[in-house]
Amino acid sequence: DGGITQSPKYLFRKEGQNVTLSCEQNLNHDAMYWYRQDPGQGLRLIYYSQIVNDFQKGDIAEGYSVSREKKESFPLTVTSAQKNPTAFYLCASSISYSNQPQHFGDGTRLSIL
Amino acid sequence: RKEVEQDPGPFNVPEGATVAFNCTYSNSASQSFFWYRQDCRKEPKLLMSVYSSGNEDGRFTAQLNRASQYISLLIRDSKLSDSATYLCVVKSGGYNKLIFGAGTRLAVHP
């Protein structure tokens, strides 16, 4: 089945630690996105990538980093610089530069210890 | 002012009821519009796109009013399984950037 796979489902971060969230898609989509969702708020864009080896900051990129070395993979690293990392992280993909909507993975819940 | 605003609800309705949600957006250059459904602690899933002429998918009807900059979602004959949060989503700008509303919560009871 085609889809977007995020792992792990739950993740705990210690003080000063970097953690990496995985996102893989087999939809052959060019564009991939990372969002953060906090209670009572809409999804906010962290980073996006329109094509392999290219990515751009979204609205809340500080404290996060990404890479896009392969079309199907777009991992997100939450660095120790992100002081409030507890949230629900969602990865999405879409056909690039079109009006197609984005489709989401099932998310990773990150908490700090 | 938020770019996309929704009434957070909750809307508590009995099975079989008709319920409508509105959503307003601030950018008049917005190009595409969607409704997503999000179940508790799950990912958003596309419910339907919203077209200028309005569109229907079974019990769901979406309308767009560009002049007043709002979109609506009408659900007829509500089912228990319709209980969820409904996210209004607007595409703005030159790339595929989606702006998400915070969602409207619907609770359908027996």
PDB file of C-alpha atoms in Angstrom:
ATOM      1  CA  ASP A   1       0.000   0.000   0.000  1.00  0.00           C
ATOM      2  CA  GLY A   2       1.240   3.483  -0.799  1.00  0.00           C
ATOM      3  CA  GLY A   3       1.533   5.852   2.104  1.00  0.00           C
ATOM      4  CA  ILE A   4       3.573   7.848   4.544  1.00  0.00           C
ATOM      5  CA  THR A   5       5.238   6.144   7.488  1.00  0.00           C
ATOM      6  CA  GLN A   6       6.414   8.010  10.543  1.00  0.00           C
ATOM      7  CA  SER A   7       8.442   6.501  13.344  1.00  0.00           C
ATOM      8  CA  PRO A   8       8.517   6.212  16.226  1.00  0.00           C
ATOM      9  CA  LYS A   9       4.939   6.817  17.355  1.00  0.00           C
ATOM     10  CA  TYR A  10       6.129   8.028  20.760  1.00  0.00           C
ATOM     11  CA  LEU A  11       9.473   9.584  21.652  1.00  0.00           C
ATOM     12  CA  PHE A  12      10.959  11.006  24.817  1.00  0.00           C
ATOM     13  CA  ARG A  13      13.764  13.527  24.855  1.00  0.00           C
ATOM     14  CA  LYS A  14      16.139  14.241  27.673  1.00  0.00           C
ATOM     15  CA  GLU A  15      17.483  17.698  28.437  1.00  0.00           C
ATOM     16  CA  GLY A  16      20.208  18.713  25.962  1.00  0.00           C
ATOM     17  CA  GLN A  17      19.541  15.796  23.638  1.00  0.00           C
ATOM     18  CA  ASN A  18      18.905  15.860  19.890  1.00  0.00           C
ATOM     19  CA  VAL A  19      16.311  13.432  18.582  1.00  0.00           C
ATOM     20  CA  THR A  20      15.425  12.498  15.012  1.00  0.00           C
ATOM     21  CA  LEU A  21      11.938  11.713  13.725  1.00  0.00           C
ATOM     22  CA  SER A  22      11.678   9.540  10.653  1.00  0.00           C
ATOM     23  CA  CYS A  23       9.343  10.100   7.699  1.00  0.00           C
ATOM     24  CA  GLU A  24       9.259   7.814   4.647  1.00  0.00           C
ATOM     25  CA  GLN A  25       6.843   7.894   1.716  1.00  0.00           C
ATOM     26  CA  ASN A  26       6.365   5.552  -1.226  1.00  0.00           C
ATOM     27  CA  LEU A  27       3.898   7.750  -3.082  1.00  0.00           C
ATOM     28  CA  ASN A  28       6.579   9.095  -5.433  1.00  0.00           C
ATOM     29  CA  HIS A  29       5.715  12.619  -4.239  1.00  0.00           C
ATOM     30  CA  ASP A  30       8.246  15.367  -4.830  1.00  0.00           C
ATOM     31  CA  ALA A  31       7.209  17.600  -1.930  1.00  0.00           C
ATOM     32  CA  MET A  32       7.386  16.755   1.752  1.00  0.00           C
ATOM     33  CA  TYR A  33       6.534  18.773   4.830  1.00  0.00           C
ATOM     34  CA  TRP A  34       6.899  18.758   8.607  1.00  0.00           C
ATOM     35  CA  TYR A  35       4.282  20.258  10.879  1.00  0.00           C
ATOM     36  CA  ARG A  36       3.887  20.653  14.576  1.00  0.00           C
ATOM     37  CA  GLN A  37       0.505  20.531  16.303  1.00  0.00           C
ATOM     38  CA  ASP A  38      -0.111  21.886  19.790  1.00  0.00           C
ATOM     39  CA  PRO A  39      -3.417  21.589  21.666  1.00  0.00           C
ATOM     40  CA  GLY A  40      -5.995  24.125  20.509  1.00  0.00           C
ATOM     41  CA  GLN A  41      -3.830  25.355  17.640  1.00  0.00           C
ATOM     42  CA  GLY A  42      -3.702  24.734  13.952  1.00  0.00           C
ATOM     43  CA  LEU A  43      -0.807  22.854  12.393  1.00  0.00           C
ATOM     44  CA  ARG A  44       2.279  25.012  11.978  1.00  0.00           C
ATOM     45  CA  LEU A  45       4.838  24.448   9.237  1.00  0.00           C
ATOM     46  CA  ILE A  46       8.383  23.704  10.404  1.00  0.00           C
ATOM     47  CA  TYR A  47      10.218  22.851   7.171  1.00  0.00           C
ATOM     48  CA  TYR A  48       9.302  21.801   3.684  1.00  0.00           C
ATOM     49  CA  SER A  49      11.110  20.292   0.737  1.00  0.00           C
ATOM     50  CA  GLN A  50       9.953  20.643  -2.844  1.00  0.00           C
ATOM     51  CA  ILE A  51      12.558  18.323  -4.313  1.00  0.00           C
ATOM     52  CA  VAL A  52      15.492  16.115  -3.359  1.00  0.00           C
ATOM     53  CA  ASN A  53      18.488  17.990  -1.902  1.00  0.00           C
ATOM     54  CA  ASP A  54      16.435  21.113  -1.348  1.00  0.00           C
ATOM     55  CA  PHE A  55      14.490  22.321   1.670  1.00  0.00           C
ATOM     56  CA  GLN A  56      13.168  25.598   3.019  1.00  0.00           C
ATOM     57  CA  LYS A  57      12.291  26.948   6.452  1.00  0.00           C
ATOM     58  CA  GLY A  58       8.660  27.165   7.362  1.00  0.00           C
ATOM     59  CA  ASP A  59       7.099  29.414   9.969  1.00  0.00           C
ATOM     60  CA  ILE A  60       8.706  27.877  13.070  1.00  0.00           C
ATOM     61  CA  ALA A  61      12.044  26.405  11.953  1.00  0.00           C
ATOM     62  CA  GLU A  62      14.139  27.531  14.939  1.00  0.00           C
ATOM     63  CA  GLY A  63      15.468  24.575  16.915  1.00  0.00           C
ATOM     64  CA  TYR A  64      14.833  22.095  14.095  1.00  0.00           C
ATOM     65  CA  SER A  65      16.851  20.729  11.175  1.00  0.00           C
ATOM     66  CA  VAL A  66      16.038  18.498   8.205  1.00  0.00           C
ATOM     67  CA  SER A  67      17.694  16.742   5.294  1.00  0.00           C
ATOM     68  CA  ARG A  68      16.360  15.457   1.986  1.00  0.00           C
ATOM     69  CA  GLU A  69      18.983  13.147   0.542  1.00  0.00           C
ATOM     70  CA  LYS A  70      16.436  10.762  -0.952  1.00  0.00           C
ATOM     71  CA  LYS A  71      13.067  11.458  -2.535  1.00  0.00           C
ATOM     72  CA  GLU A  72      11.255   9.101  -0.201  1.00  0.00           C
ATOM     73  CA  SER A  73      12.815  10.270   3.074  1.00  0.00           C
ATOM     74  CA  PHE A  74      12.594  13.548   5.012  1.00  0.00           C
ATOM     75  CA  PRO A  75      13.866  13.155   8.593  1.00  0.00           C
ATOM     76  CA  LEU A  76      13.387  15.900  11.164  1.00  0.00           C
ATOM     77  CA  THR A  77      15.872  16.514  13.979  1.00  0.00           C
ATOM     78  CA  VAL A  78      14.628  18.290  17.075  1.00  0.00           C
ATOM     79  CA  THR A  79      17.723  19.879  18.551  1.00  0.00           C
ATOM     80  CA  SER A  80      18.459  20.904  22.121  1.00  0.00           C
ATOM     81  CA  ALA A  81      17.908  24.497  20.981  1.00  0.00           C
ATOM     82  CA  GLN A  82      14.166  23.795  20.738  1.00  0.00           C
ATOM     83  CA  LYS A  83      13.129  24.658  24.273  1.00  0.00           C
ATOM     84  CA  ASN A  84       9.508  23.564  24.015  1.00  0.00           C
ATOM     85  CA  PRO A  85       9.565  20.403  21.897  1.00  0.00           C
ATOM     86  CA  THR A  86       6.546  18.640  23.413  1.00  0.00           C
ATOM     87  CA  ALA A  87       4.032  18.369  20.580  1.00  0.00           C
ATOM     88  CA  PHE A  88       2.489  16.113  17.953  1.00  0.00           C
ATOM     89  CA  TYR A  89       4.706  16.081  14.857  1.00  0.00           C
ATOM     90  CA  LEU A  90       3.159  15.359  11.483  1.00  0.00           C
ATOM     91  CA  CYS A  91       4.885  14.660   8.194  1.00  0.00           C
ATOM     92  CA  ALA A  92       3.038  15.191   4.922  1.00  0.00           C
ATOM     93  CA  SER A  93       3.692  14.884   1.219  1.00  0.00           C
ATOM     94  CA  SER A  94       2.160  16.112  -2.006  1.00  0.00           C
ATOM     95  CA  ILE A  95       2.828  16.305  -5.723  1.00  0.00           C
ATOM     96  CA  SER A  96       4.890  19.432  -5.996  1.00  0.00           C
ATOM     97  CA  TYR A  97       3.642  22.710  -7.467  1.00  0.00           C
ATOM     98  CA  SER A  98       0.092  21.568  -7.944  1.00  0.00           C
ATOM     99  CA  ASN A  99      -3.239  22.025  -6.253  1.00  0.00           C
ATOM    100  CA  GLN A 100      -3.183  18.517  -4.883  1.00  0.00           C
ATOM    101  CA  PRO A 101      -3.796  18.445  -1.147  1.00  0.00           C
ATOM    102  CA  GLN A 102      -1.241  17.068   1.257  1.00  0.00           C
ATOM    103  CA  HIS A 103      -1.497  13.608   2.790  1.00  0.00           C
ATOM    104  CA  PHE A 104      -0.253  12.892   6.273  1.00  0.00           C
ATOM    105  CA  GLY A 105       1.604  10.206   8.144  1.00  0.00           C
ATOM    106  CA  ASP A 106       0.165   9.068  11.456  1.00  0.00           C
ATOM    107  CA  GLY A 107       2.430  11.302  13.524  1.00  0.00           C
ATOM    108  CA  THR A 108       5.003  11.158  16.296  1.00  0.00           C
ATOM    109  CA  ARG A 109       4.267  12.347  19.835  1.00  0.00           C
ATOM    110  CA  LEU A 110       7.350  13.870  21.401  1.00  0.00           C
ATOM    111  CA  SER A 111       7.634  14.575  25.111  1.00  0.00           C
ATOM    112  CA  ILE A 112      10.482  15.793  27.278  1.00  0.00           C
ATOM    113  CA  LEU A 113      11.614  13.872  30.336  1.00  0.00           C
TER     114      LEU A 113
ATOM    115  CA  ARG B   1      -6.071  38.288  13.186  1.00  0.00           C
ATOM    116  CA  LYS B   2      -5.460  34.620  12.374  1.00  0.00           C
ATOM    117  CA  GLU B   3      -5.181  33.714   8.702  1.00  0.00           C
ATOM    118  CA  VAL B   4      -7.806  30.999   9.062  1.00  0.00           C
ATOM    119  CA  GLU B   5     -10.419  31.187  11.814  1.00  0.00           C
ATOM    120  CA  GLN B   6     -12.885  28.584  12.976  1.00  0.00           C
ATOM    121  CA  ASP B   7     -15.344  28.322  15.844  1.00  0.00           C
ATOM    122  CA  PRO B   8     -13.703  25.736  18.127  1.00  0.00           C
ATOM    123  CA  GLY B   9     -17.064  24.321  19.256  1.00  0.00           C
ATOM    124  CA  PRO B  10     -17.831  21.773  20.480  1.00  0.00           C
ATOM    125  CA  PHE B  11     -20.968  21.258  18.473  1.00  0.00           C
ATOM    126  CA  ASN B  12     -23.027  18.639  20.287  1.00  0.00           C
ATOM    127  CA  VAL B  13     -25.741  17.225  18.033  1.00  0.00           C
ATOM    128  CA  PRO B  14     -27.995  14.155  18.063  1.00  0.00           C
ATOM    129  CA  GLU B  15     -27.722  11.457  15.438  1.00  0.00           C
ATOM    130  CA  GLY B  16     -29.584  12.397  12.298  1.00  0.00           C
ATOM    131  CA  ALA B  17     -29.137  16.130  12.774  1.00  0.00           C
ATOM    132  CA  THR B  18     -27.800  18.535  10.173  1.00  0.00           C
ATOM    133  CA  VAL B  19     -24.855  20.628  11.284  1.00  0.00           C
ATOM    134  CA  ALA B  20     -22.877  23.364   9.548  1.00  0.00           C
ATOM    135  CA  PHE B  21     -19.442  24.810  10.207  1.00  0.00           C
ATOM    136  CA  ASN B  22     -18.046  28.051   8.855  1.00  0.00           C
ATOM    137  CA  CYS B  23     -14.473  29.131   8.415  1.00  0.00           C
ATOM    138  CA  THR B  24     -13.131  32.563   7.443  1.00  0.00           C
ATOM    139  CA  TYR B  25      -9.800  33.333   5.815  1.00  0.00           C
ATOM    140  CA  SER B  26      -7.942  36.623   5.630  1.00  0.00           C
ATOM    141  CA  ASN B  27      -5.925  36.370   2.407  1.00  0.00           C
ATOM    142  CA  SER B  28      -8.076  37.256  -0.570  1.00  0.00           C
ATOM    143  CA  ALA B  29      -5.444  35.715  -2.886  1.00  0.00           C
ATOM    144  CA  SER B  30      -6.008  32.250  -1.429  1.00  0.00           C
ATOM    145  CA  GLN B  31      -6.281  29.697  -4.171  1.00  0.00           C
ATOM    146  CA  SER B  32      -7.467  26.350  -2.893  1.00  0.00           C
ATOM    147  CA  PHE B  33      -9.570  25.231   0.005  1.00  0.00           C
ATOM    148  CA  PHE B  34     -10.009  21.949   1.826  1.00  0.00           C
ATOM    149  CA  TRP B  35     -11.740  20.347   4.740  1.00  0.00           C
ATOM    150  CA  TYR B  36      -9.771  17.777   6.714  1.00  0.00           C
ATOM    151  CA  ARG B  37     -11.072  15.532   9.450  1.00  0.00           C
ATOM    152  CA  GLN B  38      -8.941  14.719  12.473  1.00  0.00           C
ATOM    153  CA  ASP B  39      -9.864  12.067  15.017  1.00  0.00           C
ATOM    154  CA  CYS B  40      -8.553  12.346  18.555  1.00  0.00           C
ATOM    155  CA  ARG B  41      -4.778  11.821  18.658  1.00  0.00           C
ATOM    156  CA  LYS B  42      -4.659  10.871  14.966  1.00  0.00           C
ATOM    157  CA  GLU B  43      -3.407  12.495  11.799  1.00  0.00           C
ATOM    158  CA  PRO B  44      -5.615  14.790   9.678  1.00  0.00           C
ATOM    159  CA  LYS B  45      -7.259  13.096   6.720  1.00  0.00           C
ATOM    160  CA  LEU B  46      -8.605  14.862   3.673  1.00  0.00           C
ATOM    161  CA  LEU B  47     -12.393  14.993   3.751  1.00  0.00           C
ATOM    162  CA  MET B  48     -12.989  17.027   0.619  1.00  0.00           C
ATOM    163  CA  SER B  49     -11.702  19.835  -1.524  1.00  0.00           C
ATOM    164  CA  VAL B  50     -13.887  22.918  -1.847  1.00  0.00           C
ATOM    165  CA  TYR B  51     -14.650  24.171  -5.328  1.00  0.00           C
ATOM    166  CA  SER B  52     -15.883  27.591  -6.357  1.00  0.00           C
ATOM    167  CA  SER B  53     -19.238  26.248  -7.468  1.00  0.00           C
ATOM    168  CA  GLY B  54     -19.709  24.241  -4.301  1.00  0.00           C
ATOM    169  CA  ASN B  55     -19.518  20.477  -4.177  1.00  0.00           C
ATOM    170  CA  GLU B  56     -21.136  17.537  -2.501  1.00  0.00           C
ATOM    171  CA  ASP B  57     -19.860  14.143  -1.433  1.00  0.00           C
ATOM    172  CA  GLY B  58     -22.605  11.991  -0.003  1.00  0.00           C
ATOM    173  CA  ARG B  59     -23.833  13.613   3.212  1.00  0.00           C
ATOM    174  CA  PHE B  60     -21.190  16.342   3.046  1.00  0.00           C
ATOM    175  CA  THR B  61     -21.553  19.646   1.174  1.00  0.00           C
ATOM    176  CA  ALA B  62     -18.856  22.295   0.925  1.00  0.00           C
ATOM    177  CA  GLN B  63     -19.385  25.875  -0.189  1.00  0.00           C
ATOM    178  CA  LEU B  64     -16.996  28.713  -0.958  1.00  0.00           C
ATOM    179  CA  ASN B  65     -17.869  32.408  -0.782  1.00  0.00           C
ATOM    180  CA  ARG B  66     -14.909  34.347  -2.157  1.00  0.00           C
ATOM    181  CA  ALA B  67     -16.552  37.749  -1.762  1.00  0.00           C
ATOM    182  CA  SER B  68     -16.989  37.241   1.979  1.00  0.00           C
ATOM    183  CA  GLN B  69     -13.917  35.028   2.294  1.00  0.00           C
ATOM    184  CA  TYR B  70     -15.485  32.094   4.009  1.00  0.00           C
ATOM    185  CA  ILE B  71     -16.013  28.423   3.379  1.00  0.00           C
ATOM    186  CA  SER B  72     -18.584  26.154   4.932  1.00  0.00           C
ATOM    187  CA  LEU B  73     -19.142  22.468   5.548  1.00  0.00           C
ATOM    188  CA  LEU B  74     -22.618  21.009   5.922  1.00  0.00           C
ATOM    189  CA  ILE B  75     -23.115  17.518   7.291  1.00  0.00           C
ATOM    190  CA  ARG B  76     -26.549  15.957   6.858  1.00  0.00           C
ATOM    191  CA  ASP B  77     -27.940  12.970   8.760  1.00  0.00           C
ATOM    192  CA  SER B  78     -25.078  13.004  11.280  1.00  0.00           C
ATOM    193  CA  LYS B  79     -23.670   9.650  12.365  1.00  0.00           C
ATOM    194  CA  LEU B  80     -21.881   8.785  15.585  1.00  0.00           C
ATOM    195  CA  SER B  81     -18.803   8.145  13.451  1.00  0.00           C
ATOM    196  CA  ASP B  82     -18.795  11.778  12.305  1.00  0.00           C
ATOM    197  CA  SER B  83     -17.564  12.807  15.761  1.00  0.00           C
ATOM    198  CA  ALA B  84     -14.176  14.379  15.144  1.00  0.00           C
ATOM    199  CA  THR B  85     -12.451  17.722  14.714  1.00  0.00           C
ATOM    200  CA  TYR B  86     -12.899  19.341  11.311  1.00  0.00           C
ATOM    201  CA  LEU B  87     -10.011  21.428  10.050  1.00  0.00           C
ATOM    202  CA  CYS B  88     -10.461  24.219   7.552  1.00  0.00           C
ATOM    203  CA  VAL B  89      -7.394  24.482   5.314  1.00  0.00           C
ATOM    204  CA  VAL B  90      -6.492  27.213   2.847  1.00  0.00           C
ATOM    205  CA  LYS B  91      -3.710  27.161   0.256  1.00  0.00           C
ATOM    206  CA  SER B  92      -1.949  30.470  -0.199  1.00  0.00           C
ATOM    207  CA  GLY B  93       1.044  31.755  -2.013  1.00  0.00           C
ATOM    208  CA  GLY B  94       3.137  30.567  -4.899  1.00  0.00           C
ATOM    209  CA  TYR B  95       4.062  27.219  -3.410  1.00  0.00           C
ATOM    210  CA  ASN B  96       1.894  24.562  -1.914  1.00  0.00           C
ATOM    211  CA  LYS B  97       1.691  26.159   1.545  1.00  0.00           C
ATOM    212  CA  LEU B  98      -1.350  25.162   3.527  1.00  0.00           C
ATOM    213  CA  ILE B  99      -2.686  27.277   6.368  1.00  0.00           C
ATOM    214  CA  PHE B 100      -4.639  25.271   8.925  1.00  0.00           C
ATOM    215  CA  GLY B 101      -7.429  26.463  11.135  1.00  0.00           C
ATOM    216  CA  ALA B 102      -7.403  25.227  14.726  1.00  0.00           C
ATOM    217  CA  GLY B 103     -10.459  23.072  14.036  1.00  0.00           C
ATOM    218  CA  THR B 104     -14.099  22.735  15.031  1.00  0.00           C
ATOM    219  CA  ARG B 105     -14.989  19.848  17.268  1.00  0.00           C
ATOM    220  CA  LEU B 106     -18.150  17.880  16.525  1.00  0.00           C
ATOM    221  CA  ALA B 107     -19.695  15.414  18.974  1.00  0.00           C
ATOM    222  CA  VAL B 108     -22.632  13.353  17.713  1.00  0.00           C
ATOM    223  CA  HIS B 109     -24.612  11.595  20.440  1.00  0.00           C
ATOM    224  CA  PRO B 110     -27.244   8.849  20.295  1.00  0.00           C
TER     225      PRO B 110
END
